[in-house]
Amino acid sequence: LHLSLRRQRQMCIRDRERIDAGLKQNFRAQPRVQTLLPQLSQQVAAGQLAASTASRQLLSAYQAQG
């Protein structure tokens, strides 16, 4: 019983990791995100934009394309 529960947990973790990887890949593949990401990253690095604001802008761009 203990091993069965452990295997189920491991499978759930692997499934979540696959989902996370797929979502990240899909996110980064979106043309608008590809355009914005370098620009926003540069602004964040230069202290011109908060990282949280850049994240919100990227998520909004991603959601708008869906």
PDB file of C-alpha atoms in Angstrom:
ATOM      1  CA  LEU A   1       0.000   0.000   0.000  1.00  0.00           C
ATOM      2  CA  HIS A   2       2.771   2.432   0.924  1.00  0.00           C
ATOM      3  CA  LEU A   3       4.619   1.846  -2.356  1.00  0.00           C
ATOM      4  CA  SER A   4       1.425   2.274  -4.330  1.00  0.00           C
ATOM      5  CA  LEU A   5       0.754   5.676  -2.760  1.00  0.00           C
ATOM      6  CA  ARG A   6       4.356   6.672  -3.323  1.00  0.00           C
ATOM      7  CA  ARG A   7       4.152   5.727  -7.007  1.00  0.00           C
ATOM      8  CA  GLN A   8       0.921   7.677  -7.404  1.00  0.00           C
ATOM      9  CA  ARG A   9       2.543  10.763  -5.909  1.00  0.00           C
ATOM     10  CA  GLN A  10       5.568  10.381  -8.172  1.00  0.00           C
ATOM     11  CA  MET A  11       3.306  10.055 -11.207  1.00  0.00           C
ATOM     12  CA  CYS A  12       1.399  13.175 -10.201  1.00  0.00           C
ATOM     13  CA  ILE A  13       4.642  15.105  -9.778  1.00  0.00           C
ATOM     14  CA  ARG A  14       5.899  13.968 -13.195  1.00  0.00           C
ATOM     15  CA  ASP A  15       2.570  14.886 -14.777  1.00  0.00           C
ATOM     16  CA  ARG A  16       2.708  18.363 -13.247  1.00  0.00           C
ATOM     17  CA  GLU A  17       6.284  18.786 -14.437  1.00  0.00           C
ATOM     18  CA  ARG A  18       5.253  17.817 -17.977  1.00  0.00           C
ATOM     19  CA  ILE A  19       2.346  20.254 -17.855  1.00  0.00           C
ATOM     20  CA  ASP A  20       4.607  23.026 -16.559  1.00  0.00           C
ATOM     21  CA  ALA A  21       7.165  22.359 -19.288  1.00  0.00           C
ATOM     22  CA  GLY A  22       4.475  22.338 -21.971  1.00  0.00           C
ATOM     23  CA  LEU A  23       2.967  25.582 -20.718  1.00  0.00           C
ATOM     24  CA  LYS A  24       6.371  27.279 -20.637  1.00  0.00           C
ATOM     25  CA  GLN A  25       7.135  26.074 -24.144  1.00  0.00           C
ATOM     26  CA  ASN A  26       3.768  27.272 -25.436  1.00  0.00           C
ATOM     27  CA  PHE A  27       4.184  30.612 -23.679  1.00  0.00           C
ATOM     28  CA  ARG A  28       7.641  31.223 -25.132  1.00  0.00           C
ATOM     29  CA  ALA A  29       6.520  30.148 -28.613  1.00  0.00           C
ATOM     30  CA  GLN A  30       3.872  32.871 -28.852  1.00  0.00           C
ATOM     31  CA  PRO A  31       5.003  35.549 -31.333  1.00  0.00           C
ATOM     32  CA  ARG A  32       3.958  38.504 -29.167  1.00  0.00           C
ATOM     33  CA  VAL A  33       5.779  37.065 -26.154  1.00  0.00           C
ATOM     34  CA  GLN A  34       8.880  36.502 -28.291  1.00  0.00           C
ATOM     35  CA  THR A  35       8.748  40.148 -29.323  1.00  0.00           C
ATOM     36  CA  LEU A  36       8.132  41.556 -25.864  1.00  0.00           C
ATOM     37  CA  LEU A  37      10.390  39.330 -23.781  1.00  0.00           C
ATOM     38  CA  PRO A  38      13.767  40.789 -24.813  1.00  0.00           C
ATOM     39  CA  GLN A  39      12.459  44.360 -24.610  1.00  0.00           C
ATOM     40  CA  LEU A  40      10.928  43.903 -21.185  1.00  0.00           C
ATOM     41  CA  SER A  41      13.939  41.956 -19.903  1.00  0.00           C
ATOM     42  CA  GLN A  42      16.189  44.832 -20.922  1.00  0.00           C
ATOM     43  CA  GLN A  43      13.940  47.359 -19.189  1.00  0.00           C
ATOM     44  CA  VAL A  44      13.881  45.271 -16.012  1.00  0.00           C
ATOM     45  CA  ALA A  45      17.669  44.856 -16.075  1.00  0.00           C
ATOM     46  CA  ALA A  46      18.073  48.626 -16.510  1.00  0.00           C
ATOM     47  CA  GLY A  47      15.784  49.314 -13.563  1.00  0.00           C
ATOM     48  CA  GLN A  48      13.222  51.017 -15.803  1.00  0.00           C
ATOM     49  CA  LEU A  49      10.466  48.490 -15.168  1.00  0.00           C
ATOM     50  CA  ALA A  50       9.495  46.316 -12.220  1.00  0.00           C
ATOM     51  CA  ALA A  51       9.774  42.592 -12.850  1.00  0.00           C
ATOM     52  CA  SER A  52       6.184  42.113 -11.660  1.00  0.00           C
ATOM     53  CA  THR A  53       4.948  44.650 -14.224  1.00  0.00           C
ATOM     54  CA  ALA A  54       6.901  42.931 -16.984  1.00  0.00           C
ATOM     55  CA  SER A  55       5.431  39.589 -15.951  1.00  0.00           C
ATOM     56  CA  ARG A  56       1.906  40.963 -16.049  1.00  0.00           C
ATOM     57  CA  GLN A  57       2.511  42.468 -19.490  1.00  0.00           C
ATOM     58  CA  LEU A  58       3.853  39.176 -20.830  1.00  0.00           C
ATOM     59  CA  LEU A  59       0.937  37.208 -19.399  1.00  0.00           C
ATOM     60  CA  SER A  60      -1.536  39.695 -20.838  1.00  0.00           C
ATOM     61  CA  ALA A  61       0.095  39.423 -24.273  1.00  0.00           C
ATOM     62  CA  TYR A  62      -0.012  35.630 -24.041  1.00  0.00           C
ATOM     63  CA  GLN A  63      -3.660  35.564 -23.001  1.00  0.00           C
ATOM     64  CA  ALA A  64      -4.649  38.027 -25.730  1.00  0.00           C
ATOM     65  CA  GLN A  65      -3.262  35.673 -28.386  1.00  0.00           C
ATOM     66  CA  GLY A  66      -5.204  32.686 -27.116  1.00  0.00           C
TER      67      GLY A  66
END
